[in-house]
GROMACS .gro file of C-alpha atoms in nm:
model
  237
    1MET     CA    1   3.784   5.853  -1.408
    2GLU     CA    2   3.679   6.219  -1.476
    3ARG     CA    3   3.925   6.398  -1.253
    4GLU     CA    4   4.172   6.339  -0.970
    5CYS     CA    5   3.977   6.198  -0.662
    6ARG     CA    6   4.096   6.127  -0.323
    7ILE     CA    7   3.925   5.861  -0.117
    8LEU     CA    8   3.950   5.790   0.254
    9VAL     CA    9   3.878   5.426   0.356
   10VAL     CA   10   3.783   5.396   0.724
   11ASP     CA   11   3.758   5.044   0.875
   12ASP     CA   12   3.898   4.872   1.177
   13GLU     CA   13   3.988   4.574   0.968
   14LEU     CA   14   4.343   4.643   0.836
   15ASP     CA   15   4.337   4.373   0.581
   16LEU     CA   16   4.013   4.499   0.430
   17CYS     CA   17   4.155   4.857   0.417
   18GLU     CA   18   4.461   4.731   0.228
   19ILE     CA   19   4.250   4.533  -0.021
   20LEU     CA   20   4.024   4.831  -0.094
   21LYS     CA   21   4.326   5.065  -0.112
   22PHE     CA   22   4.500   4.837  -0.361
   23ASN     CA   23   4.199   4.797  -0.590
   24LEU     CA   24   4.097   5.157  -0.578
   25LYS     CA   25   4.449   5.275  -0.659
   26ASN     CA   26   4.471   5.023  -0.940
   27VAL     CA   27   4.187   5.209  -1.119
   28GLY     CA   28   4.335   5.551  -1.069
   29TYR     CA   29   4.218   5.695  -0.730
   30GLU     CA   30   4.440   5.836  -0.466
   31VAL     CA   31   4.360   5.650  -0.142
   32GLU     CA   32   4.439   5.680   0.228
   33THR     CA   33   4.320   5.450   0.505
   34ALA     CA   34   4.235   5.495   0.865
   35CYS     CA   35   4.150   5.216   1.121
   36SER     CA   36   3.922   5.424   1.338
   37ALA     CA   37   3.702   5.728   1.315
   38GLU     CA   38   3.944   5.920   1.535
   39GLU     CA   39   4.229   5.850   1.299
   40ALA     CA   40   4.002   5.950   1.007
   41LEU     CA   41   3.954   6.294   1.161
   42GLU     CA   42   4.338   6.325   1.188
   43LYS     CA   43   4.369   6.232   0.819
   44MET     CA   44   4.119   6.518   0.746
   45ASP     CA   45   4.369   6.764   0.902
   46GLY     CA   46   4.288   6.677   1.267
   47GLN     CA   47   4.095   6.963   1.424
   48GLY     CA   48   4.049   7.124   1.083
   49VAL     CA   49   3.718   6.947   1.017
   50ARG     CA   50   3.566   7.068   1.344
   51LYS     CA   51   3.699   7.422   1.287
   52GLY     CA   52   3.556   7.436   0.938
   53HIS     CA   53   3.883   7.409   0.732
   54GLY     CA   54   3.737   7.166   0.494
   55CYS     CA   55   3.802   6.806   0.389
   56PRO     CA   56   4.086   6.693   0.164
   57PHE     CA   57   3.883   6.386   0.037
   58GLN     CA   58   3.615   6.364  -0.230
   59LEU     CA   59   3.474   6.042  -0.087
   60VAL     CA   60   3.470   5.846   0.236
   61LEU     CA   61   3.418   5.473   0.253
   62LEU     CA   62   3.308   5.426   0.612
   63ASP     CA   63   3.261   5.124   0.832
   64ILE     CA   64   2.992   5.156   1.109
   65MET     CA   65   3.099   4.915   1.389
   66MET     CA   66   3.436   5.039   1.512
   67PRO     CA   67   3.603   5.068   1.851
   68GLY     CA   68   3.548   5.425   2.001
   69MET     CA   69   3.367   5.659   1.769
   70SER     CA   70   3.125   5.470   1.537
   71GLY     CA   71   3.083   5.535   1.170
   72PHE     CA   72   2.739   5.676   1.235
   73GLU     CA   73   2.896   5.929   1.482
   74LEU     CA   74   3.167   6.033   1.242
   75ALA     CA   75   2.906   6.074   0.955
   76ARG     CA   76   2.694   6.290   1.187
   77LEU     CA   77   2.990   6.508   1.269
   78LEU     CA   78   3.087   6.552   0.900
   79ARG     CA   79   2.730   6.638   0.804
   80LYS     CA   80   2.712   6.911   1.073
   81GLN     CA   81   3.010   7.094   0.926
   82GLU     CA   82   2.943   7.320   0.625
   83ARG     CA   83   3.263   7.231   0.440
   84THR     CA   84   3.225   6.863   0.484
   85ALA     CA   85   2.844   6.835   0.466
   86ALA     CA   86   2.855   6.751   0.087
   87VAL     CA   87   3.141   6.496   0.099
   88PRO     CA   88   2.991   6.161  -0.033
   89ILE     CA   89   2.980   5.888   0.224
   90ILE     CA   90   2.942   5.511   0.140
   91PHE     CA   91   2.883   5.293   0.445
   92LEU     CA   92   3.061   4.960   0.444
   93THR     CA   93   2.914   4.737   0.712
   94ALA     CA   94   2.807   4.402   0.826
   95LYS     CA   95   2.487   4.568   0.967
   96ASP     CA   96   2.205   4.534   0.712
   97LYS     CA   97   1.892   4.550   0.916
   98GLU     CA   98   1.625   4.797   0.794
   99ASP     CA   99   1.665   5.031   1.098
  100ASP     CA  100   2.035   5.050   1.031
  101LEU     CA  101   1.975   5.130   0.667
  102LEU     CA  102   1.728   5.401   0.750
  103LEU     CA  103   1.960   5.561   1.009
  104GLY     CA  104   2.249   5.555   0.763
  105PHE     CA  105   2.038   5.732   0.493
  106SER     CA  106   1.898   5.978   0.753
  107LEU     CA  107   2.254   6.078   0.827
  108GLY     CA  108   2.308   6.161   0.456
  109ALA     CA  109   2.473   5.842   0.333
  110ASP     CA  110   2.508   5.825  -0.042
  111ASP     CA  111   2.517   5.455  -0.058
  112TYR     CA  112   2.523   5.155   0.172
  113ILE     CA  113   2.711   4.832   0.094
  114ALA     CA  114   2.657   4.530   0.319
  115LYS     CA  115   2.954   4.297   0.397
  116PRO     CA  116   3.066   4.071   0.253
  117PHE     CA  117   3.077   4.242  -0.085
  118SER     CA  118   3.283   4.200  -0.402
  119VAL     CA  119   3.550   4.450  -0.497
  120LYS     CA  120   3.376   4.485  -0.835
  121GLU     CA  121   3.062   4.607  -0.666
  122VAL     CA  122   3.252   4.858  -0.453
  123LEU     CA  123   3.429   5.011  -0.759
  124ALA     CA  124   3.102   5.044  -0.949
  125ARG     CA  125   2.931   5.215  -0.664
  126VAL     CA  126   3.224   5.446  -0.595
  127ARG     CA  127   3.227   5.549  -0.970
  128ALA     CA  128   2.848   5.615  -0.960
  129VAL     CA  129   2.851   5.813  -0.635
  130LEU     CA  130   3.146   6.030  -0.737
  131HIS     CA  131   2.994   6.100  -1.082
  132ARG     CA  132   2.658   6.189  -0.925
  133SER     CA  133   2.819   6.424  -0.667
  134GLN     CA  134   3.017   6.592  -0.937
  135LEU     CA  135   2.709   6.648  -1.145
  136LEU     CA  136   2.533   6.802  -0.841
  137ALA     CA  137   2.830   7.012  -0.727
  138GLU     CA  138   2.883   7.220  -1.036
  139PRO     CA  139   2.665   7.371  -1.316
  140LEU     CA  140   2.639   7.156  -1.620
  141PRO     CA  141   2.726   7.308  -1.954
  142GLY     CA  142   2.441   7.372  -2.189
  143LEU     CA  143   2.264   7.036  -2.221
  144GLU     CA  144   2.169   7.054  -2.583
  145HIS     CA  145   2.254   6.907  -2.920
  146GLU     CA  146   2.120   7.087  -3.217
  147GLY     CA  147   1.746   7.104  -3.168
  148LEU     CA  148   1.748   6.884  -2.854
  149LYS     CA  149   1.750   7.118  -2.561
  150VAL     CA  150   1.723   7.048  -2.186
  151ASP     CA  151   1.619   7.328  -1.939
  152LEU     CA  152   1.763   7.227  -1.600
  153GLU     CA  153   1.573   7.499  -1.405
  154ARG     CA  154   1.235   7.430  -1.563
  155LYS     CA  155   1.294   7.057  -1.595
  156THR     CA  156   1.171   7.053  -1.954
  157VAL     CA  157   1.298   6.910  -2.282
  158GLU     CA  158   1.247   7.061  -2.628
  159VAL     CA  159   1.280   6.863  -2.946
  160ASP     CA  160   1.315   7.101  -3.241
  161GLY     CA  161   1.119   7.368  -3.072
  162MET     CA  162   0.841   7.143  -2.932
  163GLU     CA  163   0.831   7.064  -2.560
  164VAL     CA  164   0.817   6.695  -2.489
  165ALA     CA  165   0.665   6.549  -2.166
  166MET     CA  166   0.908   6.315  -1.979
  167THR     CA  167   0.912   6.130  -1.661
  168LYS     CA  168   1.174   6.221  -1.405
  169THR     CA  169   1.366   5.902  -1.490
  170GLU     CA  170   1.370   5.973  -1.857
  171PHE     CA  171   1.469   6.334  -1.792
  172ASP     CA  172   1.755   6.232  -1.561
  173LEU     CA  173   1.882   5.971  -1.806
  174LEU     CA  174   1.895   6.225  -2.087
  175CYS     CA  175   2.080   6.470  -1.858
  176VAL     CA  176   2.339   6.206  -1.773
  177LEU     CA  177   2.400   6.108  -2.127
  178LEU     CA  178   2.415   6.461  -2.252
  179SER     CA  179   2.644   6.571  -1.969
  180ARG     CA  180   2.931   6.363  -2.117
  181ARG     CA  181   2.860   6.309  -2.481
  182GLY     CA  182   3.085   6.033  -2.620
  183HIS     CA  183   3.127   5.864  -2.283
  184VAL     CA  184   2.990   5.509  -2.248
  185PHE     CA  185   2.795   5.472  -1.925
  186SER     CA  186   2.751   5.116  -1.797
  187ARG     CA  187   2.406   5.024  -1.687
  188GLY     CA  188   2.536   5.001  -1.327
  189GLU     CA  189   2.657   5.361  -1.353
  190LEU     CA  190   2.318   5.466  -1.487
  191ILE     CA  191   2.139   5.292  -1.210
  192GLY     CA  192   2.364   5.459  -0.952
  193MET     CA  193   2.315   5.804  -1.085
  194VAL     CA  194   1.949   5.805  -1.184
  195TRP     CA  195   1.757   5.577  -0.943
  196PRO     CA  196   1.723   5.609  -0.570
  197GLN     CA  197   1.951   5.379  -0.373
  198LYS     CA  198   1.672   5.199  -0.197
  199VAL     CA  199   1.493   5.114  -0.519
  200ILE     CA  200   1.576   4.773  -0.671
  201VAL     CA  201   1.651   4.828  -1.048
  202THR     CA  202   1.774   4.566  -1.298
  203ASP     CA  203   1.960   4.617  -1.626
  204ARG     CA  204   1.630   4.546  -1.810
  205THR     CA  205   1.474   4.849  -1.640
  206VAL     CA  206   1.750   5.067  -1.778
  207ASP     CA  207   1.685   4.929  -2.124
  208VAL     CA  208   1.316   4.981  -2.111
  209ASN     CA  209   1.365   5.342  -2.005
  210ILE     CA  210   1.623   5.408  -2.274
  211THR     CA  211   1.371   5.278  -2.533
  212ARG     CA  212   1.100   5.515  -2.404
  213LEU     CA  213   1.345   5.807  -2.406
  214ARG     CA  214   1.450   5.729  -2.762
  215LYS     CA  215   1.080   5.737  -2.875
  216LYS     CA  216   1.032   6.086  -2.725
  217ILE     CA  217   1.334   6.255  -2.875
  218GLY     CA  218   1.254   6.175  -3.240
  219ARG     CA  219   1.539   6.205  -3.481
  220TYR     CA  220   1.790   6.239  -3.200
  221ALA     CA  221   1.721   5.882  -3.087
  222ALA     CA  222   1.985   5.767  -3.326
  223HIS     CA  223   2.251   5.944  -3.109
  224ILE     CA  224   2.175   5.712  -2.807
  225ILE     CA  225   2.379   5.414  -2.899
  226ALA     CA  226   2.410   5.084  -2.714
  227ARG     CA  227   2.759   4.948  -2.688
  228GLN     CA  228   2.713   4.574  -2.641
  229GLY     CA  229   2.865   4.449  -2.333
  230PHE     CA  230   2.948   4.801  -2.208
  231GLY     CA  231   2.635   5.029  -2.189
  232TYR     CA  232   2.494   5.346  -2.351
  233VAL     CA  233   2.649   5.657  -2.516
  234PHE     CA  234   2.517   5.977  -2.659
  235GLU     CA  235   2.733   5.986  -2.967
  236VAL     CA  236   2.754   6.310  -3.169
  237SER     CA  237   2.999   6.210  -3.454
   0.00000   0.00000   0.00000
């Protein structure tokens, strides 16, 4: 985990809240739970959210079907407030119809996990969403290594002074790998950070795009290393 992150789990099933809290804390996150949207607002400093005082959480795991205010209504409220508009939301719900998915994403959901789900899946998606939100929230350091340079504003890549054409997927993969050189990204993390949530992507798709990326960056391809059983890393040593 890159930094201290506080997560709020909102679900009217107390047992589910406790299971998620235990597993999320076990991998290093700070976690609080709420059994209703109203309680969630109190955890966010009560009226503070409505008055624009900000949100103390970096991610909200949010059920949809709850007594009183629904998860959709809470998400709509959070997205209307400037200081909570960018807080990532992952919906946890038994509702998996297309209309529900579309409504969830229209409200600014960062991901959508249908019940029943595995804890392993939730942890992987939490990691991916948090990392993606952190990349978007702050300027990245100079994304370059020797003669391999990425221009984030122009969306271009230079290899030893020559501009190289890349697809958006290849460009995004390179940005992610360069953003944390030496860090091994699992295929699941790369999928969560690079591909749109509604696109079905397999591990093989990641491998194919990595192969294409390597071909385009010439001698720097040797820095993108596959760690068998783990994922990919941009290794500088």
